[in-house]
Amino acid sequence: TGSYDRTVAIVDARTADSCKKVKIPADCESIAWDPHQPHLLTAASEDGSVICWDVRAFDTAKPYWSFIAHEFGGCSDISYNPTIPGMLATCA
């Protein structure tokens, strides 16, 4: 889940105490799972940044990769291409 409290969280519904959170630089606008690498979760934020984590190492809070997609206006949505691995679209 992404939130306006500047966090992204994952929960394993199979266990009671499984909520893990990371802080992001601004309010979360969108999140998406990479369809070709299902262990990668990506978030877009209000400051224009796009940040991806390997959820297998989510505890470290260290991004797998990140970049600034939009310098003005933030990044309001992200979408992975379901047929081309590594292709990601963003919008402001």
PDB file of C-alpha atoms in Angstrom:
ATOM      1  CA  THR A   1       0.000   0.000   0.000  1.00  0.00           C
ATOM      2  CA  GLY A   2       1.115   3.581  -0.621  1.00  0.00           C
ATOM      3  CA  SER A   3       0.060   6.447   1.587  1.00  0.00           C
ATOM      4  CA  TYR A   4      -0.027  10.197   2.000  1.00  0.00           C
ATOM      5  CA  ASP A   5       2.049   9.783   5.161  1.00  0.00           C
ATOM      6  CA  ARG A   6       5.068   9.250   2.870  1.00  0.00           C
ATOM      7  CA  THR A   7       5.285   5.506   3.389  1.00  0.00           C
ATOM      8  CA  VAL A   8       4.982   2.370   1.303  1.00  0.00           C
ATOM      9  CA  ALA A   9       4.019  -0.786   3.170  1.00  0.00           C
ATOM     10  CA  ILE A  10       3.676  -4.467   2.378  1.00  0.00           C
ATOM     11  CA  VAL A  11       1.712  -7.032   4.364  1.00  0.00           C
ATOM     12  CA  ASP A  12       1.740 -10.810   4.163  1.00  0.00           C
ATOM     13  CA  ALA A  13      -1.866 -11.640   5.035  1.00  0.00           C
ATOM     14  CA  ARG A  14      -0.829 -15.175   5.970  1.00  0.00           C
ATOM     15  CA  THR A  15       0.962 -13.997   9.132  1.00  0.00           C
ATOM     16  CA  ALA A  16      -0.104 -11.718  11.982  1.00  0.00           C
ATOM     17  CA  ASP A  17       2.883  -9.367  12.363  1.00  0.00           C
ATOM     18  CA  SER A  18       4.108  -9.001   8.810  1.00  0.00           C
ATOM     19  CA  CYS A  19       3.655  -5.290   8.052  1.00  0.00           C
ATOM     20  CA  LYS A  20       6.880  -3.737   6.747  1.00  0.00           C
ATOM     21  CA  LYS A  21       7.185  -0.037   5.870  1.00  0.00           C
ATOM     22  CA  VAL A  22       9.665   2.219   4.133  1.00  0.00           C
ATOM     23  CA  LYS A  23       9.712   6.006   4.008  1.00  0.00           C
ATOM     24  CA  ILE A  24       9.644   7.827   0.682  1.00  0.00           C
ATOM     25  CA  PRO A  25      10.534  11.479  -0.010  1.00  0.00           C
ATOM     26  CA  ALA A  26       6.964  12.660  -0.685  1.00  0.00           C
ATOM     27  CA  ASP A  27       3.334  11.486  -0.707  1.00  0.00           C
ATOM     28  CA  CYS A  28       2.782   8.248  -2.622  1.00  0.00           C
ATOM     29  CA  GLU A  29       0.698   8.697  -5.769  1.00  0.00           C
ATOM     30  CA  SER A  30       0.821   5.195  -7.301  1.00  0.00           C
ATOM     31  CA  ILE A  31       2.317   1.721  -6.834  1.00  0.00           C
ATOM     32  CA  ALA A  32       2.786  -1.172  -9.261  1.00  0.00           C
ATOM     33  CA  TRP A  33       4.248  -4.672  -9.275  1.00  0.00           C
ATOM     34  CA  ASP A  34       6.666  -5.537 -12.089  1.00  0.00           C
ATOM     35  CA  PRO A  35       4.844  -8.280 -14.054  1.00  0.00           C
ATOM     36  CA  HIS A  36       8.131  -9.817 -15.224  1.00  0.00           C
ATOM     37  CA  GLN A  37       9.909  -9.710 -11.860  1.00  0.00           C
ATOM     38  CA  PRO A  38       7.120 -10.182  -9.311  1.00  0.00           C
ATOM     39  CA  HIS A  39       9.424  -9.514  -6.345  1.00  0.00           C
ATOM     40  CA  LEU A  40       9.831  -5.861  -7.453  1.00  0.00           C
ATOM     41  CA  LEU A  41       7.416  -3.202  -6.159  1.00  0.00           C
ATOM     42  CA  THR A  42       7.582   0.322  -7.582  1.00  0.00           C
ATOM     43  CA  ALA A  43       6.126   3.556  -6.193  1.00  0.00           C
ATOM     44  CA  ALA A  44       5.634   6.983  -7.772  1.00  0.00           C
ATOM     45  CA  SER A  45       5.604  10.020  -5.537  1.00  0.00           C
ATOM     46  CA  GLU A  46       4.462  13.617  -5.460  1.00  0.00           C
ATOM     47  CA  ASP A  47       8.029  14.946  -5.813  1.00  0.00           C
ATOM     48  CA  GLY A  48       8.442  13.214  -9.198  1.00  0.00           C
ATOM     49  CA  SER A  49      10.538  10.314  -8.004  1.00  0.00           C
ATOM     50  CA  VAL A  50       9.984   6.674  -8.940  1.00  0.00           C
ATOM     51  CA  ILE A  51      11.433   4.151  -6.492  1.00  0.00           C
ATOM     52  CA  CYS A  52      11.613   0.362  -6.796  1.00  0.00           C
ATOM     53  CA  TRP A  53      12.300  -2.181  -4.036  1.00  0.00           C
ATOM     54  CA  ASP A  54      13.021  -5.872  -4.031  1.00  0.00           C
ATOM     55  CA  VAL A  55      10.435  -6.955  -1.462  1.00  0.00           C
ATOM     56  CA  ARG A  56      12.591  -9.911  -0.462  1.00  0.00           C
ATOM     57  CA  ALA A  57      14.905  -7.302   1.136  1.00  0.00           C
ATOM     58  CA  PHE A  58      12.246  -4.727   2.055  1.00  0.00           C
ATOM     59  CA  ASP A  59      13.516  -4.611   5.660  1.00  0.00           C
ATOM     60  CA  THR A  60      16.671  -2.822   4.537  1.00  0.00           C
ATOM     61  CA  ALA A  61      14.601   0.022   2.977  1.00  0.00           C
ATOM     62  CA  LYS A  62      17.335   0.295   0.338  1.00  0.00           C
ATOM     63  CA  PRO A  63      15.849   0.882  -3.125  1.00  0.00           C
ATOM     64  CA  TYR A  64      16.620  -1.593  -5.907  1.00  0.00           C
ATOM     65  CA  TRP A  65      16.635   1.440  -8.246  1.00  0.00           C
ATOM     66  CA  SER A  66      15.207   4.958  -8.376  1.00  0.00           C
ATOM     67  CA  PHE A  67      15.072   8.005 -10.621  1.00  0.00           C
ATOM     68  CA  ILE A  68      13.379  11.387 -10.969  1.00  0.00           C
ATOM     69  CA  ALA A  69      10.729  10.964 -13.658  1.00  0.00           C
ATOM     70  CA  HIS A  70       9.218  14.457 -13.490  1.00  0.00           C
ATOM     71  CA  GLU A  71      10.970  17.477 -12.000  1.00  0.00           C
ATOM     72  CA  PHE A  72       7.816  19.625 -11.942  1.00  0.00           C
ATOM     73  CA  GLY A  73       4.338  18.437 -11.017  1.00  0.00           C
ATOM     74  CA  GLY A  74       5.196  15.098  -9.450  1.00  0.00           C
ATOM     75  CA  CYS A  75       4.619  11.625 -10.827  1.00  0.00           C
ATOM     76  CA  SER A  76       0.944  10.749 -10.596  1.00  0.00           C
ATOM     77  CA  ASP A  77       0.930   7.247 -12.097  1.00  0.00           C
ATOM     78  CA  ILE A  78       3.139   4.394 -13.280  1.00  0.00           C
ATOM     79  CA  SER A  79       2.425   1.417 -15.495  1.00  0.00           C
ATOM     80  CA  TYR A  80       4.558  -1.546 -16.507  1.00  0.00           C
ATOM     81  CA  ASN A  81       4.308  -2.918 -20.022  1.00  0.00           C
ATOM     82  CA  PRO A  82       2.894  -6.446 -19.667  1.00  0.00           C
ATOM     83  CA  THR A  83       4.746  -7.773 -22.741  1.00  0.00           C
ATOM     84  CA  ILE A  84       8.101  -5.930 -22.779  1.00  0.00           C
ATOM     85  CA  PRO A  85      10.271  -6.591 -19.704  1.00  0.00           C
ATOM     86  CA  GLY A  86      11.750  -3.453 -18.162  1.00  0.00           C
ATOM     87  CA  MET A  87       9.469  -0.994 -19.966  1.00  0.00           C
ATOM     88  CA  LEU A  88       7.737   1.427 -17.617  1.00  0.00           C
ATOM     89  CA  ALA A  89       5.569   4.466 -18.373  1.00  0.00           C
ATOM     90  CA  THR A  90       4.974   7.397 -16.016  1.00  0.00           C
ATOM     91  CA  CYS A  91       2.751  10.462 -16.127  1.00  0.00           C
ATOM     92  CA  ALA A  92       2.636  13.771 -14.327  1.00  0.00           C
TER      93      ALA A  92
END
